[in-house]
Structure formats: structure tokens, C-alpha cells
Amino acid sequence: MDDIKAKVMADRLVRRVVDCSFHHPAVRQRLGRIQELPPEERFRLVEAFAERHRRGSDTEPVRLKLLTLTALVGRGLDGLPLAAERAAQLDALGRVHSFWYGDRCEALVEAEEAAGRVLSPAVIATVRRTAVGAYADQEIVRFAARFTEPVLNVGEAWAEAAMADERLRELLAHALTARAAKPSVAWDKRGRALVEGLGAETVRAALLPLLALVGRPRTFALDRAEYEPDVDHTFDPYNANALRGLVWLLALLPAHPDTVRALGALVETSLRKVAGIGPRNPKAANAAVGALARTDGEAALAELARLSTRVTYRGTLKIVDTALQARAAALGLSREEIEELAVPAYGLTEVGKAAFRFDGAAAELDVHGTRAVLAWRNAAGKQVKTAPATVRRDHAEELRALKGLVKDIEKSLSAQAERLDRQFLARRRWTYGQWRERYLDHPLVGTLARRLIWTVDGTPVCFADGALRTLAGATVTEGAVVELWHPVGREPAEVLAWREWLERHAVTQPFKQAHREVYLLTDAERTTRTYSNRFAAHVLRQHQFNSLTSARGWHNRLRLCVDDSLPPATRELPQWGLRAEYWIEGEGHEYGIDTTESGTYLRLRTDQVRFYPIDAPQNWASTYGGGYAMWPGDAQGAVDPLPLTRIPELVLSEVMRDVDLFVGVASVGNDPTWSDGGPEGRFRDYWTSYGFGELGASAETRRTLLERLVPRLAVADRCTVEGRFLHVRGELHTYKIHLGSGNILMSPNDQYLCIVPGGAGAAGADPGYLPFEGDRTLAVILSKAMLLAKDAEITDPTITSQLNRR
């Protein structure tokens, strides 16, 4: 073969590779025949590839293929050309997450290795990540298996810290074999032997700090392709197996509160979402839940119960639910009872209080609302702001445990408030003794239960001045049956009286109860009979809507702009034999504008709310829209929706309240940055009508409350509630804050004023007493009012530039 023939043959091979990829049968066959050529003829081909590469007239993808062909065709030959170019390409390879298997980049790695040069750990990491990818072929899998060093991939803080600890070498090697969903008997046996060799306390002390590093920013950033998601905030998929194995090993250790805390935190870290990807690593989250399920003791059970109110990823939530059901069955209890009994006292010796002594110093822990507050006294009994120096020096471990306890209490308070808020539809009833033990007098739950209204044998009561009291102030000390009070079916005078009672006793409820919205049937719903359009025709941010539905116990799936069908958002109500449906569809069809880069709709349009028997066949609709239809199986026919008049008032009200919450929080209409109407301005009319239109039920509740709160504000002389707005008189302008969206109009001519909640200029003074927690829009409205009443003092340029505009 002369040089001209080699160039022709090389160009043909390049064209075929470009057209078909290295994995095409014809290309593989041709490369196989070339490998049988004499070394001198193969070298001429290699030189032809190199000469074309040096000309630099090809695109970068073709130049990469020329480098790869040089390595493939020149396999086993000495003195291959383009050594510097291959080294530069390998350096670039070490800065990407993975490569397309069709590019055969492993050939470049192999050539570098064959030349006697040491491969960087970053390059090995890229090869390994490619091998565990969804499209990795077996050649790359076998090639990646050749690399046993370093034991983990570099780039993650926890992995690099683990490799720096020589004691963990065998543990890490064993952890890497955790490739199944659950550990086998043989895996556990080997794990126990390794743990015994090091000592359980040594293993715990080594592994827990590593878990605390999981999810931290990468130690070096990866280069992203144009349409690649943010891989820097995901877990390395190769290391994820080792992480799962380490979690399994923790389940073999004796139970310990620190282990439980670390596993729960790992679940939440692993399920944190990344744009274009979704949850970071459900595999790690599921392993942590499995480890908690295998851990004995009250703390692990309490953490599972807490996660059941926090986890929204369906696959992991199912594992949490299964673990709780298994515990309940083992103890002969219901799921609800196991959740009640799972709440620990967290060291509290009475409701919301605990004291800890450190030689002469002391710490007093008090629960205030959703916060656990530590107050310190030094050895002289003087109150100090932080832990005394003697405590920090002589009791560092106990101090660390105490700070962890504070965090645990605050996380549990939030979870327990969410659980209690769901009890309205659970139809729960307790004997008086059970209720006092599990709720009113429980050291932690009691801080919530004592701020709620209950009924004892039908008589409404709330806790004040050390006892249960009726509206009239009479004490209640015994009874038979206790239930959670709900305003549905109550006389308006009673509801109003309880609101005044709460204000008089300065009780801030953990969620809306006395001020809870009640949704009764409207005339329009009586006309439509079987469906409600009350919350139709809204435009919602899909990802926020999806998170809210999960948090409120609904089932929903993200809509993608693909040819697919999905059921509506649904909430099953087994205690009532009902299923509620909220019909939704993807909004728009333009990729990159109406969708994420991965094709997930950014926004939804809403439609009807319906109710069906819980066992009725599911409705389905195209993700593109076009209406829902029921597709029953052979054994069951289509089932009509139930008349709304047959839905119990409590069920209707609570379901509608959920839907109102979805709209109120996720609507693009309450986003102050959407005054331009979003993409191409096509939502301008909706944004205006929602952001300044008629008030819904939750906003009406807000208006009624503000009429009572405004006179108590420090800026009361500048504020009035009129119709849909809170009017605020500033020095520069007068303002109207909409009570539904929190959006602002200012004089003259009702100009729109954009203040983004949470911005530096939006912070206002403490509005004082509020009768309930959890209404973010109310807090935003009050904060904006107190800010704008002193508009001449605002310094934030993003706001002053609007205030000074003429």
C-alpha cells in the first residue's frame, strides 16, 4: 500500500465513521480487516489520519474521530503520531461527565496507557461514569473494569475524604459491590466481618462525616455541553454504588441517634432536584430509607415518620410507606397509630421545655412556634448569648449533640404540623386518655396540640392558662372521645368567637384552623352538577404544582411534551371511599420556551375538579391536552362522576382548599416578575386578571384578618383595607397591595411596582402577632406595607428606580 492509496482508504473510512459511527457493523468489520494488515501498512494509514488532522480543515467532531482512528488502527504500534493532541484530548475528556459510547474515546485512553503514560484520575472517572450510563455497551464496561485505582472517582468531597482514610480501603471496595436494590445475605455477612475488624464505633465515626459531605459542590467543575443539564449538582453515578454500600453498612451498626440523623439528611439531600434531571440520586435516598427501616429503636421510627411528610418523590415515598406499614403490622397497630407513637420526646422533660447542665453552666431549651431556642447561663447564673467557653472546651461532644437535638426538634415540629393538618380528612377519633398522652401532654407534639381547637365529647376546647378551656372559660378535665375541630358545619358566630379567643390569649396556631377557609357549593357548581370549574383556566408553574400536590397527599406526574397519556392529579380518600381529580394539561408546545431542555412542560393549564368512587377506573388524557376519557378494563364499565351534592361538606371543602392552595402558590399570576406576560406576552391578560382581580376564598380570609390586624401595626395610620387591596400611604406615592397575589399598584395612574419577596429591599419590620403560621402571602403583604409606608427611606436601587420614575 503506497501513501496515495493509504490516504484514499483513510478518507473512505473517515466518511463511513462520520456517517455511521464506530459501532456500525460495516465499520467494525472494516476495522477488523485493517487490524489484520501488516504493521507497515497500518502505520501508513495512521500517518494519513495524522496528516489530515494536522491540516485542521475538519470540524471538531471529525478531528476527534481522526484521533480515535489513529489509536484504533495503530493499536500495538510504536511511535504513534499526534501524541500531544491525544494528551490534550484526554485532558478535555477528564473535564466532562461522560462521552457518547459511539465516539470510542476509550481507544484514546488505551493508547495513552499503552504508551506508558499515567492516566489522570479525572480521565478514569469519566470512563467509569460512561460505563455505568444508560447506553454503555459491554466493551466500555469491560474496559472500565480494568481500573481499580483510585478506588472511587475523584471530584466529590465525600469520596476524596473517604479515599484519604486508609482504614476504609476494604470497606470502600466492598461498598462498591452494592449494585442491587437490597443487600444479600452474603453481602451483609462480609460487611459484618469488615465492621467487626475495625470496630463499630470506629466505622460510625469515620462514615458519618462522609455523609455530611454528600451533595457538596464538586471539588472541580465539569464542562457542560450546550444542552447538557447541570451535572455538577448530581451525584457521580459510579460513586453512588459505594455510597449505597456505606449506607447499608451503617444499618449493621448498633442504633445511634447520630446515624439516624445522618441517614434522614441523606434522603433529603439525595432527592433535592436538579434542573433538567430531577432528583439528584433516588438510589442513595432509597438505600438510606432501607437502612432506617432495618435500624431498631424509637429514633429510626420517628425519622421514617418525619420523612413520610417530607418526601415527595413517589418511588422513595413508597419505600417509606412500606417500612412504616411493616412496623405497624409487627406491632399490631394502624399506620396512624404508629406515626403517633413514633414521635420521640427529644429530651424534653415537659411540654416544649428541657434543661441541661454542664458542670456550673446550664442551657434551657424552649420551643417557640416552629423554633427551638437555647438560652445559656454561665457558672455565675448570668444569662449569656452563647455557650460559655468552659462548655465549648470541656463538653464539645455534648454541645454538638445538643445543637443536633435543636435541629431535630425544628425538623420534627414542621413534619408534625403537616401531619396534624392532614388529620381533618383522616376521620381520626381518640379516647381522652390516648389523646392526652399522644397529643396534649406529649413533650413535643403538645407544643402544637395546645395551640389547636379540639372537641371533647362534642364540646370545643383549647388550651390556655394551664388547662383545657371552653369558649366560656370553663375547664375540661375528662371525657370519652376527642376529635379535631373544623369550621365546616359550625355557626359563624362560633367560628368568630374562637378567632377572638385566640387573639385574646395570643395563640398562634401552627396552621389555619379557626381561620380556615370553608368552600361550600356555589350556584354554578349546582348547575354543572358533577364537576367544578371554580379553579379552571389558570396557568401554573408545573414543578411547583407537582411539589405541592405531593406535600398535600395527591398523586401527580410531570407532563412532558411528548406523545403520551397520563391521569389527572388525584387524591385518594379511603376513609370516605372517594377519589378527587384535578384535570390539568401541558401549556404550549415550543421546546425551550414552553418546556425545559429535557422536554418537561414549564407550565400547566387547569380545568375541572371531579369526584369518583375510589375504585372507579382512571381517566386519562394526552399530555398535549384534548380532554380526559375513562378507559375501563374488561371487568368494569365506565363510571360517571359523582354529583357534587353527594360529596360530604368536609371533603368538598378540604379538597377545594388544596386546589386553591395549588393555584394560589403556583400561579404565574402571583409572580411579580411576570408583568410583561411571560413568553411573547401571551399571559399578560391572565397575569393582570389574576394579580389584581377578584379575591378567592383564601384571599377573603386574608382580608378579614387584615381588617383586625392593621389597626395594631406601627404604620396603622398609613394603612387601610378597601375591597381587594391594602392601601398604603407613603411619602412619595400611595400604594395598593392586592390581597390575593401581593402585587402592587402605585400612584399616579396605578403604575405597577415590582418588589420581589425575599429581596434585600423587601424586608420589613416584624408585623407582630399573627393568629396562624404558614400564610407566606400574608407575611409578604404585611412586609411590603411596612416597607412602603416609609418609602422615602428605601435604598434598594431596584425599587427606588421605579419609585422615582415619572
PDB file of C-alpha atoms in Angstrom, residues 559-774:
ATOM      1  CA  ARG A 559     -46.170  16.303  31.966  1.00  0.00           C
ATOM      2  CA  LEU A 560     -43.635  16.033  29.142  1.00  0.00           C
ATOM      3  CA  CYS A 561     -44.154  17.479  25.681  1.00  0.00           C
ATOM      4  CA  VAL A 562     -44.274  14.016  24.101  1.00  0.00           C
ATOM      5  CA  ASP A 563     -46.913  11.708  22.686  1.00  0.00           C
ATOM      6  CA  ASP A 564     -48.077  10.198  25.968  1.00  0.00           C
ATOM      7  CA  SER A 565     -51.172   9.906  28.163  1.00  0.00           C
ATOM      8  CA  LEU A 566     -51.436  10.492  31.896  1.00  0.00           C
ATOM      9  CA  PRO A 567     -54.177  10.553  34.542  1.00  0.00           C
ATOM     10  CA  PRO A 568     -55.072  13.855  36.236  1.00  0.00           C
ATOM     11  CA  ALA A 569     -53.743  14.901  39.622  1.00  0.00           C
ATOM     12  CA  THR A 570     -55.667  12.741  42.104  1.00  0.00           C
ATOM     13  CA  ARG A 571     -56.155  12.426  45.826  1.00  0.00           C
ATOM     14  CA  GLU A 572     -57.488   9.174  47.216  1.00  0.00           C
ATOM     15  CA  LEU A 573     -59.681   9.401  50.309  1.00  0.00           C
ATOM     16  CA  PRO A 574     -60.035   5.791  51.533  1.00  0.00           C
ATOM     17  CA  GLN A 575     -61.825   6.812  54.739  1.00  0.00           C
ATOM     18  CA  TRP A 576     -64.590   8.258  52.566  1.00  0.00           C
ATOM     19  CA  GLY A 577     -64.442   5.822  49.629  1.00  0.00           C
ATOM     20  CA  LEU A 578     -63.737   8.706  47.254  1.00  0.00           C
ATOM     21  CA  ARG A 579     -61.151   9.886  44.737  1.00  0.00           C
ATOM     22  CA  ALA A 580     -60.767  13.565  43.861  1.00  0.00           C
ATOM     23  CA  GLU A 581     -59.392  14.619  40.464  1.00  0.00           C
ATOM     24  CA  TYR A 582     -57.981  17.928  39.248  1.00  0.00           C
ATOM     25  CA  TRP A 583     -57.746  17.987  35.466  1.00  0.00           C
ATOM     26  CA  ILE A 584     -54.620  19.588  34.028  1.00  0.00           C
ATOM     27  CA  GLU A 585     -52.734  19.695  30.737  1.00  0.00           C
ATOM     28  CA  GLY A 586     -49.392  20.984  29.452  1.00  0.00           C
ATOM     29  CA  GLU A 587     -49.366  24.583  28.273  1.00  0.00           C
ATOM     30  CA  GLY A 588     -47.735  25.416  24.914  1.00  0.00           C
ATOM     31  CA  HIS A 589     -45.703  23.191  22.602  1.00  0.00           C
ATOM     32  CA  GLU A 590     -42.497  25.091  21.817  1.00  0.00           C
ATOM     33  CA  TYR A 591     -39.373  23.379  23.115  1.00  0.00           C
ATOM     34  CA  GLY A 592     -37.075  25.613  25.125  1.00  0.00           C
ATOM     35  CA  ILE A 593     -39.795  28.226  25.680  1.00  0.00           C
ATOM     36  CA  ASP A 594     -42.700  26.170  26.996  1.00  0.00           C
ATOM     37  CA  THR A 595     -40.505  23.289  28.173  1.00  0.00           C
ATOM     38  CA  THR A 596     -37.240  22.583  29.898  1.00  0.00           C
ATOM     39  CA  GLU A 597     -34.314  21.357  27.800  1.00  0.00           C
ATOM     40  CA  SER A 598     -35.418  17.803  28.586  1.00  0.00           C
ATOM     41  CA  GLY A 599     -38.942  18.444  27.256  1.00  0.00           C
ATOM     42  CA  THR A 600     -40.835  18.820  30.554  1.00  0.00           C
ATOM     43  CA  TYR A 601     -43.596  21.416  30.416  1.00  0.00           C
ATOM     44  CA  LEU A 602     -42.789  24.525  32.427  1.00  0.00           C
ATOM     45  CA  ARG A 603     -46.463  25.428  32.847  1.00  0.00           C
ATOM     46  CA  LEU A 604     -49.864  23.782  33.061  1.00  0.00           C
ATOM     47  CA  ARG A 605     -53.410  24.867  32.300  1.00  0.00           C
ATOM     48  CA  THR A 606     -56.065  23.815  34.769  1.00  0.00           C
ATOM     49  CA  ASP A 607     -59.584  22.515  34.239  1.00  0.00           C
ATOM     50  CA  GLN A 608     -62.280  20.723  36.254  1.00  0.00           C
ATOM     51  CA  VAL A 609     -62.371  19.232  39.738  1.00  0.00           C
ATOM     52  CA  ARG A 610     -64.331  15.959  39.904  1.00  0.00           C
ATOM     53  CA  PHE A 611     -65.082  13.192  42.389  1.00  0.00           C
ATOM     54  CA  TYR A 612     -65.392   9.443  41.717  1.00  0.00           C
ATOM     55  CA  PRO A 613     -65.764   6.292  43.811  1.00  0.00           C
ATOM     56  CA  ILE A 614     -62.269   5.336  44.889  1.00  0.00           C
ATOM     57  CA  ASP A 615     -62.309   2.095  42.846  1.00  0.00           C
ATOM     58  CA  ALA A 616     -63.571   3.731  39.627  1.00  0.00           C
ATOM     59  CA  PRO A 617     -61.381   3.332  36.503  1.00  0.00           C
ATOM     60  CA  GLN A 618     -58.884   6.106  35.953  1.00  0.00           C
ATOM     61  CA  ASN A 619     -59.356   8.952  33.484  1.00  0.00           C
ATOM     62  CA  TRP A 620     -56.555   9.578  31.000  1.00  0.00           C
ATOM     63  CA  ALA A 621     -55.653  12.410  28.638  1.00  0.00           C
ATOM     64  CA  SER A 622     -52.896  13.228  26.190  1.00  0.00           C
ATOM     65  CA  THR A 623     -50.118  15.313  27.719  1.00  0.00           C
ATOM     66  CA  TYR A 624     -50.692  17.645  24.774  1.00  0.00           C
ATOM     67  CA  GLY A 625     -54.258  18.243  26.008  1.00  0.00           C
ATOM     68  CA  GLY A 626     -57.551  17.405  24.344  1.00  0.00           C
ATOM     69  CA  GLY A 627     -59.760  16.184  27.172  1.00  0.00           C
ATOM     70  CA  TYR A 628     -59.908  13.260  29.579  1.00  0.00           C
ATOM     71  CA  ALA A 629     -61.610   9.967  28.908  1.00  0.00           C
ATOM     72  CA  MET A 630     -62.104   6.851  31.014  1.00  0.00           C
ATOM     73  CA  TRP A 631     -60.679   3.568  29.733  1.00  0.00           C
ATOM     74  CA  PRO A 632     -62.214   0.843  31.889  1.00  0.00           C
ATOM     75  CA  GLY A 633     -60.973  -2.720  31.908  1.00  0.00           C
ATOM     76  CA  ASP A 634     -62.930  -5.699  30.637  1.00  0.00           C
ATOM     77  CA  ALA A 635     -64.408  -6.438  34.065  1.00  0.00           C
ATOM     78  CA  GLN A 636     -65.695  -2.932  34.735  1.00  0.00           C
ATOM     79  CA  GLY A 637     -67.546  -0.348  32.709  1.00  0.00           C
ATOM     80  CA  ALA A 638     -67.132   3.411  32.719  1.00  0.00           C
ATOM     81  CA  VAL A 639     -68.200   5.134  35.924  1.00  0.00           C
ATOM     82  CA  ASP A 640     -69.884   8.533  35.992  1.00  0.00           C
ATOM     83  CA  PRO A 641     -68.532  11.294  38.224  1.00  0.00           C
ATOM     84  CA  LEU A 642     -70.423  11.743  41.472  1.00  0.00           C
ATOM     85  CA  PRO A 643     -72.810  14.674  41.881  1.00  0.00           C
ATOM     86  CA  LEU A 644     -71.158  17.347  43.985  1.00  0.00           C
ATOM     87  CA  THR A 645     -74.233  17.447  46.213  1.00  0.00           C
ATOM     88  CA  ARG A 646     -73.355  13.913  47.364  1.00  0.00           C
ATOM     89  CA  ILE A 647     -69.833  14.851  48.481  1.00  0.00           C
ATOM     90  CA  PRO A 648     -69.644  15.449  52.259  1.00  0.00           C
ATOM     91  CA  GLU A 649     -69.151  19.118  53.092  1.00  0.00           C
ATOM     92  CA  LEU A 650     -65.867  18.496  54.890  1.00  0.00           C
ATOM     93  CA  VAL A 651     -64.416  16.537  51.953  1.00  0.00           C
ATOM     94  CA  LEU A 652     -65.514  19.108  49.390  1.00  0.00           C
ATOM     95  CA  SER A 653     -64.115  21.962  51.444  1.00  0.00           C
ATOM     96  CA  GLU A 654     -60.734  20.350  52.134  1.00  0.00           C
ATOM     97  CA  VAL A 655     -60.218  19.202  48.532  1.00  0.00           C
ATOM     98  CA  MET A 656     -61.160  22.638  47.194  1.00  0.00           C
ATOM     99  CA  ARG A 657     -58.834  24.200  49.742  1.00  0.00           C
ATOM    100  CA  ASP A 658     -55.977  22.056  48.430  1.00  0.00           C
ATOM    101  CA  VAL A 659     -56.732  23.117  44.859  1.00  0.00           C
ATOM    102  CA  ASP A 660     -56.976  26.763  45.907  1.00  0.00           C
ATOM    103  CA  LEU A 661     -53.551  26.360  47.512  1.00  0.00           C
ATOM    104  CA  PHE A 662     -52.106  24.908  44.285  1.00  0.00           C
ATOM    105  CA  VAL A 663     -53.428  27.854  42.281  1.00  0.00           C
ATOM    106  CA  GLY A 664     -52.589  30.469  44.884  1.00  0.00           C
ATOM    107  CA  VAL A 665     -48.961  29.388  45.197  1.00  0.00           C
ATOM    108  CA  ALA A 666     -48.098  28.060  41.721  1.00  0.00           C
ATOM    109  CA  SER A 667     -49.978  30.531  39.501  1.00  0.00           C
ATOM    110  CA  VAL A 668     -47.798  32.684  37.267  1.00  0.00           C
ATOM    111  CA  GLY A 669     -50.230  35.475  38.181  1.00  0.00           C
ATOM    112  CA  ASN A 670     -48.662  35.992  41.598  1.00  0.00           C
ATOM    113  CA  ASP A 671     -45.124  36.236  40.228  1.00  0.00           C
ATOM    114  CA  PRO A 672     -44.180  39.943  40.378  1.00  0.00           C
ATOM    115  CA  THR A 673     -41.607  39.497  37.594  1.00  0.00           C
ATOM    116  CA  TRP A 674     -44.278  38.423  35.076  1.00  0.00           C
ATOM    117  CA  SER A 675     -45.797  41.844  34.466  1.00  0.00           C
ATOM    118  CA  ASP A 676     -44.691  41.553  30.828  1.00  0.00           C
ATOM    119  CA  GLY A 677     -46.903  38.489  30.397  1.00  0.00           C
ATOM    120  CA  GLY A 678     -44.148  35.916  30.052  1.00  0.00           C
ATOM    121  CA  PRO A 679     -43.089  34.379  26.705  1.00  0.00           C
ATOM    122  CA  GLU A 680     -44.248  36.612  23.845  1.00  0.00           C
ATOM    123  CA  GLY A 681     -46.511  38.396  26.342  1.00  0.00           C
ATOM    124  CA  ARG A 682     -49.230  35.800  25.843  1.00  0.00           C
ATOM    125  CA  PHE A 683     -50.078  35.562  29.565  1.00  0.00           C
ATOM    126  CA  ARG A 684     -50.390  39.308  30.128  1.00  0.00           C
ATOM    127  CA  ASP A 685     -54.195  39.269  30.325  1.00  0.00           C
ATOM    128  CA  TYR A 686     -54.180  36.301  32.688  1.00  0.00           C
ATOM    129  CA  TRP A 687     -51.446  37.835  34.861  1.00  0.00           C
ATOM    130  CA  THR A 688     -53.395  41.084  35.156  1.00  0.00           C
ATOM    131  CA  SER A 689     -56.737  39.440  35.858  1.00  0.00           C
ATOM    132  CA  TYR A 690     -55.261  37.112  38.479  1.00  0.00           C
ATOM    133  CA  GLY A 691     -52.798  39.554  40.000  1.00  0.00           C
ATOM    134  CA  PHE A 692     -55.396  42.290  40.535  1.00  0.00           C
ATOM    135  CA  GLY A 693     -58.739  40.529  40.091  1.00  0.00           C
ATOM    136  CA  GLU A 694     -61.481  39.271  42.391  1.00  0.00           C
ATOM    137  CA  LEU A 695     -60.418  37.581  45.596  1.00  0.00           C
ATOM    138  CA  GLY A 696     -60.630  33.840  46.158  1.00  0.00           C
ATOM    139  CA  ALA A 697     -61.584  32.200  49.427  1.00  0.00           C
ATOM    140  CA  SER A 698     -58.091  32.298  50.935  1.00  0.00           C
ATOM    141  CA  ALA A 699     -57.664  35.959  49.984  1.00  0.00           C
ATOM    142  CA  GLU A 700     -61.062  36.782  51.510  1.00  0.00           C
ATOM    143  CA  THR A 701     -59.891  35.189  54.759  1.00  0.00           C
ATOM    144  CA  ARG A 702     -56.761  37.294  54.496  1.00  0.00           C
ATOM    145  CA  ARG A 703     -58.824  40.466  54.010  1.00  0.00           C
ATOM    146  CA  THR A 704     -60.982  39.721  57.054  1.00  0.00           C
ATOM    147  CA  LEU A 705     -57.894  39.104  59.157  1.00  0.00           C
ATOM    148  CA  LEU A 706     -56.115  42.249  57.936  1.00  0.00           C
ATOM    149  CA  GLU A 707     -59.091  44.371  58.937  1.00  0.00           C
ATOM    150  CA  ARG A 708     -58.350  43.276  62.523  1.00  0.00           C
ATOM    151  CA  LEU A 709     -54.547  43.338  62.290  1.00  0.00           C
ATOM    152  CA  VAL A 710     -53.906  46.642  60.511  1.00  0.00           C
ATOM    153  CA  PRO A 711     -55.028  48.870  63.422  1.00  0.00           C
ATOM    154  CA  ARG A 712     -52.304  47.236  65.565  1.00  0.00           C
ATOM    155  CA  LEU A 713     -49.449  47.907  63.143  1.00  0.00           C
ATOM    156  CA  ALA A 714     -46.826  50.553  63.811  1.00  0.00           C
ATOM    157  CA  VAL A 715     -47.878  52.139  60.488  1.00  0.00           C
ATOM    158  CA  ALA A 716     -51.624  51.785  61.121  1.00  0.00           C
ATOM    159  CA  ASP A 717     -52.249  55.496  60.412  1.00  0.00           C
ATOM    160  CA  ARG A 718     -50.973  54.951  56.867  1.00  0.00           C
ATOM    161  CA  CYS A 719     -52.878  51.726  56.025  1.00  0.00           C
ATOM    162  CA  THR A 720     -56.488  50.866  55.209  1.00  0.00           C
ATOM    163  CA  VAL A 721     -58.164  47.763  53.830  1.00  0.00           C
ATOM    164  CA  GLU A 722     -60.504  48.590  50.960  1.00  0.00           C
ATOM    165  CA  GLY A 723     -62.051  45.954  48.711  1.00  0.00           C
ATOM    166  CA  ARG A 724     -59.350  43.820  47.090  1.00  0.00           C
ATOM    167  CA  PHE A 725     -56.425  45.909  48.318  1.00  0.00           C
ATOM    168  CA  LEU A 726     -54.448  47.022  51.324  1.00  0.00           C
ATOM    169  CA  HIS A 727     -53.922  50.764  50.689  1.00  0.00           C
ATOM    170  CA  VAL A 728     -50.656  52.243  51.980  1.00  0.00           C
ATOM    171  CA  ARG A 729     -49.845  55.955  52.060  1.00  0.00           C
ATOM    172  CA  GLY A 730     -46.137  56.636  51.696  1.00  0.00           C
ATOM    173  CA  GLU A 731     -44.181  59.866  51.419  1.00  0.00           C
ATOM    174  CA  LEU A 732     -43.604  59.502  47.674  1.00  0.00           C
ATOM    175  CA  HIS A 733     -46.692  57.626  46.477  1.00  0.00           C
ATOM    176  CA  THR A 734     -49.791  55.836  47.622  1.00  0.00           C
ATOM    177  CA  TYR A 735     -49.893  52.096  47.017  1.00  0.00           C
ATOM    178  CA  LYS A 736     -52.444  49.324  46.592  1.00  0.00           C
ATOM    179  CA  ILE A 737     -51.305  45.812  47.557  1.00  0.00           C
ATOM    180  CA  HIS A 738     -53.560  43.094  46.146  1.00  0.00           C
ATOM    181  CA  LEU A 739     -54.713  40.734  48.894  1.00  0.00           C
ATOM    182  CA  GLY A 740     -54.633  37.662  46.659  1.00  0.00           C
ATOM    183  CA  SER A 741     -51.317  37.958  44.829  1.00  0.00           C
ATOM    184  CA  GLY A 742     -49.391  40.551  46.851  1.00  0.00           C
ATOM    185  CA  ASN A 743     -48.789  42.538  43.637  1.00  0.00           C
ATOM    186  CA  ILE A 744     -48.602  46.335  43.951  1.00  0.00           C
ATOM    187  CA  LEU A 745     -50.055  49.317  42.061  1.00  0.00           C
ATOM    188  CA  MET A 746     -48.850  52.835  42.859  1.00  0.00           C
ATOM    189  CA  SER A 747     -49.925  56.384  42.121  1.00  0.00           C
ATOM    190  CA  PRO A 748     -50.231  58.029  39.753  1.00  0.00           C
ATOM    191  CA  ASN A 749     -52.289  56.027  37.277  1.00  0.00           C
ATOM    192  CA  ASP A 750     -51.933  52.675  39.059  1.00  0.00           C
ATOM    193  CA  GLN A 751     -48.407  52.048  37.806  1.00  0.00           C
ATOM    194  CA  TYR A 752     -47.120  48.555  38.550  1.00  0.00           C
ATOM    195  CA  LEU A 753     -44.415  48.354  41.226  1.00  0.00           C
ATOM    196  CA  CYS A 754     -42.290  45.187  41.214  1.00  0.00           C
ATOM    197  CA  ILE A 755     -40.901  44.125  44.591  1.00  0.00           C
ATOM    198  CA  VAL A 756     -39.669  40.550  44.654  1.00  0.00           C
ATOM    199  CA  PRO A 757     -40.328  38.822  48.021  1.00  0.00           C
ATOM    200  CA  GLY A 758     -37.155  37.975  49.842  1.00  0.00           C
ATOM    201  CA  GLY A 759     -35.138  40.712  48.172  1.00  0.00           C
ATOM    202  CA  ALA A 760     -32.959  42.972  50.245  1.00  0.00           C
ATOM    203  CA  GLY A 761     -35.340  45.849  49.788  1.00  0.00           C
ATOM    204  CA  ALA A 762     -38.441  43.870  50.681  1.00  0.00           C
ATOM    205  CA  ALA A 763     -37.567  43.233  54.300  1.00  0.00           C
ATOM    206  CA  GLY A 764     -39.933  44.950  56.696  1.00  0.00           C
ATOM    207  CA  ALA A 765     -40.317  45.199  60.440  1.00  0.00           C
ATOM    208  CA  ASP A 766     -41.893  42.426  62.467  1.00  0.00           C
ATOM    209  CA  PRO A 767     -45.683  42.754  61.972  1.00  0.00           C
ATOM    210  CA  GLY A 768     -46.299  41.389  65.463  1.00  0.00           C
ATOM    211  CA  TYR A 769     -48.890  38.823  66.480  1.00  0.00           C
ATOM    212  CA  LEU A 770     -50.417  36.636  63.750  1.00  0.00           C
ATOM    213  CA  PRO A 771     -53.132  34.070  64.584  1.00  0.00           C
ATOM    214  CA  PHE A 772     -51.623  31.297  62.457  1.00  0.00           C
ATOM    215  CA  GLU A 773     -48.407  30.239  60.749  1.00  0.00           C
ATOM    216  CA  GLY A 774     -47.837  29.256  57.144  1.00  0.00           C
TER     217      GLY A 774
END
